[in-house]
XYZ file of C-alpha atoms in Angstrom:
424
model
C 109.059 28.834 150.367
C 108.812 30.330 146.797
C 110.317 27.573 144.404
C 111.722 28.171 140.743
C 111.531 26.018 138.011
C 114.388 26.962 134.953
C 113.975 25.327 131.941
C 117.078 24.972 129.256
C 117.404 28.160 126.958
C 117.162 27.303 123.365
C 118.702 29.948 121.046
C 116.333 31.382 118.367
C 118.119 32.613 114.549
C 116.595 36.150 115.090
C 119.293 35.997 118.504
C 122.048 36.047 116.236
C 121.125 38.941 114.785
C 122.519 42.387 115.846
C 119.650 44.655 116.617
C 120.979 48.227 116.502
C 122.847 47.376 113.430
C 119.492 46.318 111.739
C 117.862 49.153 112.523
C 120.373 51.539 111.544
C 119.981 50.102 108.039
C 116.382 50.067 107.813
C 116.662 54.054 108.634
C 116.078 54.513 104.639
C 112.679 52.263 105.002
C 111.272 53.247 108.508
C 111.849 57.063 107.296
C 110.288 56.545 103.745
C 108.755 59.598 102.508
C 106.537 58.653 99.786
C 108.696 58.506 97.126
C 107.496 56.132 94.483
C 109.562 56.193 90.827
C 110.086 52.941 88.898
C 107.099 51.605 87.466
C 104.848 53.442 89.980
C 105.667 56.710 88.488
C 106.545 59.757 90.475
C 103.346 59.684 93.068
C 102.635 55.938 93.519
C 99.202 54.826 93.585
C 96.988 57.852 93.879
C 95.997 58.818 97.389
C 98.008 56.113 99.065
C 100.695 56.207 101.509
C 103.779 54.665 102.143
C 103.678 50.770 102.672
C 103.672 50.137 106.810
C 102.352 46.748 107.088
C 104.610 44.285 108.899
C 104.742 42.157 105.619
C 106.509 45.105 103.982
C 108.791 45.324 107.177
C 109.625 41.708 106.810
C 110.511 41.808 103.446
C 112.603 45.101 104.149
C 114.210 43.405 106.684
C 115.152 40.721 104.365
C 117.136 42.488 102.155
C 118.669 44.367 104.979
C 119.927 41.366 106.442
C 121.577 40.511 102.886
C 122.978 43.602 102.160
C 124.517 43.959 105.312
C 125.886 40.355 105.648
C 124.220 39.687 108.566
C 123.127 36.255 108.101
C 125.636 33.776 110.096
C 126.447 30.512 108.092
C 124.282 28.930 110.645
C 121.603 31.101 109.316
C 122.203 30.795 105.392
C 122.563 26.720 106.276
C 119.386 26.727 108.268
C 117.511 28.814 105.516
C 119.161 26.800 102.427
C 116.624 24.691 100.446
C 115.071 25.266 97.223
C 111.880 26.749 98.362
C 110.368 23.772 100.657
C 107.742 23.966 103.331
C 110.851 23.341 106.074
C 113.172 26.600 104.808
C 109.976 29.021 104.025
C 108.926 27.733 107.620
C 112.617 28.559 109.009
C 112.910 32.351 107.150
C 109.429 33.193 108.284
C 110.253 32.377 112.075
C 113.442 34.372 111.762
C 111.690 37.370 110.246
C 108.912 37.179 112.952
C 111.510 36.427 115.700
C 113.197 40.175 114.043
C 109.709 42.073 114.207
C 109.287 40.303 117.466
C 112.474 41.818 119.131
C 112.146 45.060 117.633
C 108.705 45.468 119.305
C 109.701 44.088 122.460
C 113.060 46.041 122.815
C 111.003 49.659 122.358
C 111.659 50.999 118.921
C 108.126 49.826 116.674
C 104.698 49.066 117.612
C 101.973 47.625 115.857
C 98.511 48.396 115.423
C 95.451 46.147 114.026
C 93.700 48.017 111.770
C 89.668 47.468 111.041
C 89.262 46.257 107.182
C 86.065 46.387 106.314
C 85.218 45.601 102.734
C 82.860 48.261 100.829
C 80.742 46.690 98.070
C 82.257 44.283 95.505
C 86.271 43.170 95.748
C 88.317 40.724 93.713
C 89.973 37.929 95.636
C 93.333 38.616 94.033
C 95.495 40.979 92.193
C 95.948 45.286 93.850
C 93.226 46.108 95.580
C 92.357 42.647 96.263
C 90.892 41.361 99.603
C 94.242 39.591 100.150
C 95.997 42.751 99.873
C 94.079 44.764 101.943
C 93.971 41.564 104.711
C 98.139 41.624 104.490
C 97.933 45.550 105.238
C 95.517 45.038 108.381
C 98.948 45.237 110.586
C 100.312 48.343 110.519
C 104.154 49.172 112.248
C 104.902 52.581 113.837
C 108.027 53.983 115.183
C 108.050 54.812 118.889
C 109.460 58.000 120.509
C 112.517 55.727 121.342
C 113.236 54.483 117.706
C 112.992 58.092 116.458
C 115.606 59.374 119.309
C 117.782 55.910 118.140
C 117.946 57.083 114.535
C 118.505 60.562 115.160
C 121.700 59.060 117.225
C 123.176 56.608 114.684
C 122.296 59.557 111.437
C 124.272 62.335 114.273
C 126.993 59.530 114.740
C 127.677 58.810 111.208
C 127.674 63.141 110.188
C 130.111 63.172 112.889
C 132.306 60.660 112.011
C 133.095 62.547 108.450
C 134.449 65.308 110.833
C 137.080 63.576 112.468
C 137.426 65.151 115.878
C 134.367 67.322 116.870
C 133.779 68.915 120.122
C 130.634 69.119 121.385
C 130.299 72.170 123.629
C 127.673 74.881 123.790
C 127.423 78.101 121.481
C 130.724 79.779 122.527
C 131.013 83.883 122.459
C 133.387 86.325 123.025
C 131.602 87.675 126.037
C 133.111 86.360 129.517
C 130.997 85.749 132.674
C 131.455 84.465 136.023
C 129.701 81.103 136.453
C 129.609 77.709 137.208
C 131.127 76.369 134.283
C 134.908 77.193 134.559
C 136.723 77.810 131.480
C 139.299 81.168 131.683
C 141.713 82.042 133.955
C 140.308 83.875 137.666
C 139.662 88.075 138.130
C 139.766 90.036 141.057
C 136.055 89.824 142.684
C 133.914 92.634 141.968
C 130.036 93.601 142.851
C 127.156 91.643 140.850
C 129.807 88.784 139.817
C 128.770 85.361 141.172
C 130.632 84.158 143.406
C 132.271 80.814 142.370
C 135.510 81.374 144.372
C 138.731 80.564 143.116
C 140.069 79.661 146.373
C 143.416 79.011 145.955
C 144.351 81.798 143.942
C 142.117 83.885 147.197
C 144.433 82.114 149.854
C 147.386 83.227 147.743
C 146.376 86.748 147.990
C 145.663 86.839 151.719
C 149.323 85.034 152.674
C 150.851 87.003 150.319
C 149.165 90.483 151.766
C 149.517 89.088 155.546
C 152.521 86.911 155.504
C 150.814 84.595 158.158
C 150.084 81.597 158.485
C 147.863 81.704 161.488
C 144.668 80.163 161.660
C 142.031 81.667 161.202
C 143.480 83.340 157.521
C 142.499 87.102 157.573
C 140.868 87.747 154.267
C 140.072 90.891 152.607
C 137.289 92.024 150.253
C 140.183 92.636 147.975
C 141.660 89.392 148.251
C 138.571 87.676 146.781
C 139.144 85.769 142.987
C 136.587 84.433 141.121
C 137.017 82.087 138.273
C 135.869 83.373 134.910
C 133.628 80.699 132.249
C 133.116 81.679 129.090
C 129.230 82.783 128.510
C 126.988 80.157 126.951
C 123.960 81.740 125.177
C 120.641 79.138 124.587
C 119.452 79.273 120.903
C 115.828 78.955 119.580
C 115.648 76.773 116.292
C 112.778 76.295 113.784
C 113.766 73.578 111.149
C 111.847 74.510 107.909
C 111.393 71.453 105.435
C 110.438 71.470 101.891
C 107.555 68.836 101.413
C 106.392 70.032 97.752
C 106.523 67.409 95.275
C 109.681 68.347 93.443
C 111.620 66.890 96.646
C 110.805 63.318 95.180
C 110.680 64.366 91.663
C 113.819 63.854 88.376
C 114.715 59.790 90.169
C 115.771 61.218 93.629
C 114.334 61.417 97.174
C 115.467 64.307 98.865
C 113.190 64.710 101.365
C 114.231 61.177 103.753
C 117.789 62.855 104.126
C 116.280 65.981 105.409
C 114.212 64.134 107.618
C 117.817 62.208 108.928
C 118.935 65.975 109.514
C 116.432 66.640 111.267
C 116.346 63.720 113.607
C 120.001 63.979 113.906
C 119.903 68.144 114.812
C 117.094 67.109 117.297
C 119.382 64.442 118.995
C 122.461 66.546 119.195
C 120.135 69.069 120.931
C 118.643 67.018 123.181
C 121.781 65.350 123.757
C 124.804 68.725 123.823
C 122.406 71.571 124.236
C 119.610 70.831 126.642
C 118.914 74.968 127.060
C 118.191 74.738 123.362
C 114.977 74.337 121.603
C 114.236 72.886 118.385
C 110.821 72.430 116.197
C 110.186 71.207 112.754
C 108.025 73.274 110.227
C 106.396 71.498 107.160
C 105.809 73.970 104.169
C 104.056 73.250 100.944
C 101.211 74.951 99.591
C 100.885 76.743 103.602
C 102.648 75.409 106.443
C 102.287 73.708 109.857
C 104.119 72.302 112.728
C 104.728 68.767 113.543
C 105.770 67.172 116.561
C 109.307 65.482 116.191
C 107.179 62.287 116.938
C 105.597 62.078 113.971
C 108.386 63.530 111.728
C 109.024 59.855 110.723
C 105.605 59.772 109.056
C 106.116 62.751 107.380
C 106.089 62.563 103.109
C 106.111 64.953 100.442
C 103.049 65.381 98.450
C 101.742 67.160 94.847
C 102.371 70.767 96.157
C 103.711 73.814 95.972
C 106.370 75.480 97.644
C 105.048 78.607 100.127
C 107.973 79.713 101.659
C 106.551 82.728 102.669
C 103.931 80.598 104.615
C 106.603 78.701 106.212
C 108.999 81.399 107.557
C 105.974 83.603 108.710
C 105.038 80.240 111.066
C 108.072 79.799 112.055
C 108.858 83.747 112.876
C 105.505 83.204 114.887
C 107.123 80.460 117.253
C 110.365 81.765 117.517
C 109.398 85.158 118.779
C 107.196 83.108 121.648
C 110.632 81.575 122.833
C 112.752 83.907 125.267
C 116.334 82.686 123.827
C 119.468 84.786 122.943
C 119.313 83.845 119.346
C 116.544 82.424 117.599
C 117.523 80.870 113.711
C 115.927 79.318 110.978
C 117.394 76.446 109.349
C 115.791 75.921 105.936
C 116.002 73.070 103.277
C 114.715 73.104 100.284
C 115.172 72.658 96.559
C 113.033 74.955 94.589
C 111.827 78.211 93.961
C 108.919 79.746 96.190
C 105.846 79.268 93.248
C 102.722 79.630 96.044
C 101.568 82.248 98.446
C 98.606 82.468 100.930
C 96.406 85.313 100.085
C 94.146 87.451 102.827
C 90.843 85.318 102.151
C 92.834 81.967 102.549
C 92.912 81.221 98.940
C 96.611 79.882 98.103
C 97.902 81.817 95.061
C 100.084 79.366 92.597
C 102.513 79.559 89.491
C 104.050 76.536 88.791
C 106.887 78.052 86.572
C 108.156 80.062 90.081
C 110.118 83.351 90.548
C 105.943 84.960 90.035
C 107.246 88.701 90.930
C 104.026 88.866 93.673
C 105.242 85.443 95.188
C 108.984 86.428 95.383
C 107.943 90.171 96.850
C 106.384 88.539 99.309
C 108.503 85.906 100.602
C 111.350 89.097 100.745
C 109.203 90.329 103.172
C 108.818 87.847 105.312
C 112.787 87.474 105.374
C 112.951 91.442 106.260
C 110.617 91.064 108.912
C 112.675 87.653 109.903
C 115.616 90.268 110.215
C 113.855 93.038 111.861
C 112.816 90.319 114.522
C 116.592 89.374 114.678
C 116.229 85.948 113.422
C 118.897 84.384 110.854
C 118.157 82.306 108.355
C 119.786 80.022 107.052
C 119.313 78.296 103.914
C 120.051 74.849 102.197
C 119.575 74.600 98.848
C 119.027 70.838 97.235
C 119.770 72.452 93.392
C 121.783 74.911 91.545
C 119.550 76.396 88.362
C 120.754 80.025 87.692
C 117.510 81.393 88.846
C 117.578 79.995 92.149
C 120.940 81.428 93.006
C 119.902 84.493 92.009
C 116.994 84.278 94.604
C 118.866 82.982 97.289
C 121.937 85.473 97.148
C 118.770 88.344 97.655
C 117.512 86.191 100.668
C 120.797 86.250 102.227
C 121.449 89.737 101.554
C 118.650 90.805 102.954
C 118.748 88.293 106.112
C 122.349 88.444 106.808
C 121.975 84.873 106.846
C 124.354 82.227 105.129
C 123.049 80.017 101.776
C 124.630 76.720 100.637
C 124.089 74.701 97.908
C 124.607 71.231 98.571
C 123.375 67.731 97.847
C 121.224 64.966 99.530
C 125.141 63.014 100.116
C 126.505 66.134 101.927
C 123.356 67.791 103.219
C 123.960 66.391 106.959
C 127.686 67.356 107.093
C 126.528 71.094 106.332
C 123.436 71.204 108.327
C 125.630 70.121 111.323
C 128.610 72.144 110.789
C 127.065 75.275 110.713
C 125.411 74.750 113.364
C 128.144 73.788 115.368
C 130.886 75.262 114.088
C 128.662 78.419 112.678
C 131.197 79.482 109.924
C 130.703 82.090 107.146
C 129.774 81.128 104.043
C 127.872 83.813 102.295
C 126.495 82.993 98.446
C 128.847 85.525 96.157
């Protein structure tokens, strides 16, 4: 006989605390994209990343729970005390309890990483042994708390909509199928045959005016209901990661990242015939997995567009879908362009006649290939508009310039509710 033994469950602080809701406003944190500012200055220390030692989650964590009023009076009574051994004991086993659950419910895991000293290193102060020993534990986000982001970012855009309905890409076009959405036709050859079968019976009693058993249908008493045709759509994300998306006190580049995660979601989630991949350009250009989109920063480059739509023209013509689009965000003017011997050609001041020529090509042969782009623009100098009213001539895409607040709303509109908004 297999015996039991239950012991008396003793509630921890980090219980209390709501999980999702915690997570939802780290999002900023866990999807930090290397922007620095403050005393730092625009790049942070020079060749480091972003912070993702536990410490650093702890402390984030912290000032989550404040801002968000999540600490119970239980919690603020339990924590009170003017910085005694008991209290710094009691906040330190509610932060670990926090990392604790968020590692054991799925979203983060940790790594140990080897820290080796190399020659001579002061005790204390940055670069420090102590500093480098608090960085030995690193935190990742799993596939799970990337999909959980992209949810809560996709619930809040939605919300701003008031009622949204979530269907596939709609057309004109009708087709029988198995999806019923319009009224029934008469059957005819090559249709498929998802019978209507009452509206059939009606036509056979109607023709016969019998009831006997069995009924005696007719080819041309056949109906078929009618669905409205649902095409699948191909979509490369494009992302600015040149270093003017973290530059003049803003980050731009975290909210495209919550775009993106939130585009992949409603994907995933609406559209499953869809596809959807994420393009990095900067001084060239290369895919990334929607895994590791969370690591993802912005760095001292330029901006190749040309680089970036010719990769992403590359993928979407391997994808047999109906449409294929290009969803770009950026915030600047193409100033780089890969040359035939792989050198990268720069001008920092933009709008170089040779770079712009270039990138126009790659949009015509985006449009010969029947691929729309469409573009997001993260700033409004007179230049740029100019620029971007060419692109979308040329593409017969659409162009809107928005800003880091509304970026999601437009990003997500379009694509579902694929209005016209042309640049004029």
């Amino acid at each position: 006989m297999r015996f039991h033994t239950y012991t008396k469950f003793n509630p921890q602080l980090a219980d209390a605390v709501d999980l999702q809701s915690l997570l939802d406003q780290l999002a900023d944190f866990l999807l930090q994209s290397g922007f620095a500012g403050g005393e730092q200055g625009y790049w942070g220390d020079p060749g480091e990343e972003a912070d993702r030692s536990v410490d650093s989650l702890k402390e984030a964590i912290l000032r989550a729970l404040i801002e968000s009023g999540q600490l119970t009076p239980e919690m603020l009574q339990a924590l009170r005390g003017e910085g005694d051994a008991v209290s710094e004991e009691k906040l330190a086993e509610l932060l670990d309890g926090l990392v604790q659950r968020l590692i054991q419910d799925g979203f983060l895991t940790t790594d140990q990483g080897a820290n080796v000293p190399a020659g001579h290193q002061p005790v204390t102060g940055k670069g420090s042994i102590a500093q480098a020993a608090a960085r030995d534990v690193q935190f990742n986000l799993t596939d799970k708390g990337v999909d959980f982001l992209g949810f809560k970012t996709l619930r809040h855009l939605l919300g701003s909509f008031g009622k949204s309905s979530l269907g596939s890409h709609d057309t004109p076009q009708l087709s029988t199928g198995i999806e019923s959405d319009a009224w029934s036709k008469p059957y005819e050859f090559g249709d498929t045959l998802n019978l209507d079968v009452p509206a059939t019976l009606a036509n056979a009693l109607g023709r016969t005016g019998s009831l006997d058993v069995p009924i005696d249908l007719d080819y041309r008493d056949l109906m078929v209901r009618q669905s409205e045709y649902r095409s699948s759509c191909a979509t490369v994300l494009m992302l600015d990661t040149s270093h003017s998306m973290i530059l003049y006190g803003e980050d731009r580049f975290t909210p495209a990242k919550k775009v993106a995660l939130a585009l992949t979601h409603l994907i995933k989630t609406q559209f499953p015939g869809d596809t959807i991949r994420v393009v990095l350009f900067h001084d060239s250009a290369e895919e990334i997995p929607i895994a590791t989109l969370a690591k993802a920063q912005v760095g001292p480059y330029h901006t190749n567009t040309a680089e970036g739509l010719k990769l992403a023209r590359r993928i979407l013509m391997a994808q047999k879908k109906d449409m294929r689009q290009i969803i770009m965000i950026t915030d600047g003017k193409p100033s780089a362009l890969s040359l035939p011997d792989g050198r990268i050609y720069k001008n920092s001041l933009g709008l170089d006649g040779y770079v712009i020529a270039e990138t126009l090509r790659e949009v015509a042969a985006c449009r010969k290939s029947n691929i729309m782009i469409n573009t997001f623009m993260l700033a409004r100098d007179r230049a740029l508009v100019e620029f971007v009213k060419q692109m979308s001539q040329i593409s017969r895409g659409k162009a809107y310039f928005t800003n880091t607040m509304s970026l999601g709303q437009f990003v997500l509109m379009d694509f579902l509710k694929k209005r016209t908004k042309r640049v004029s």
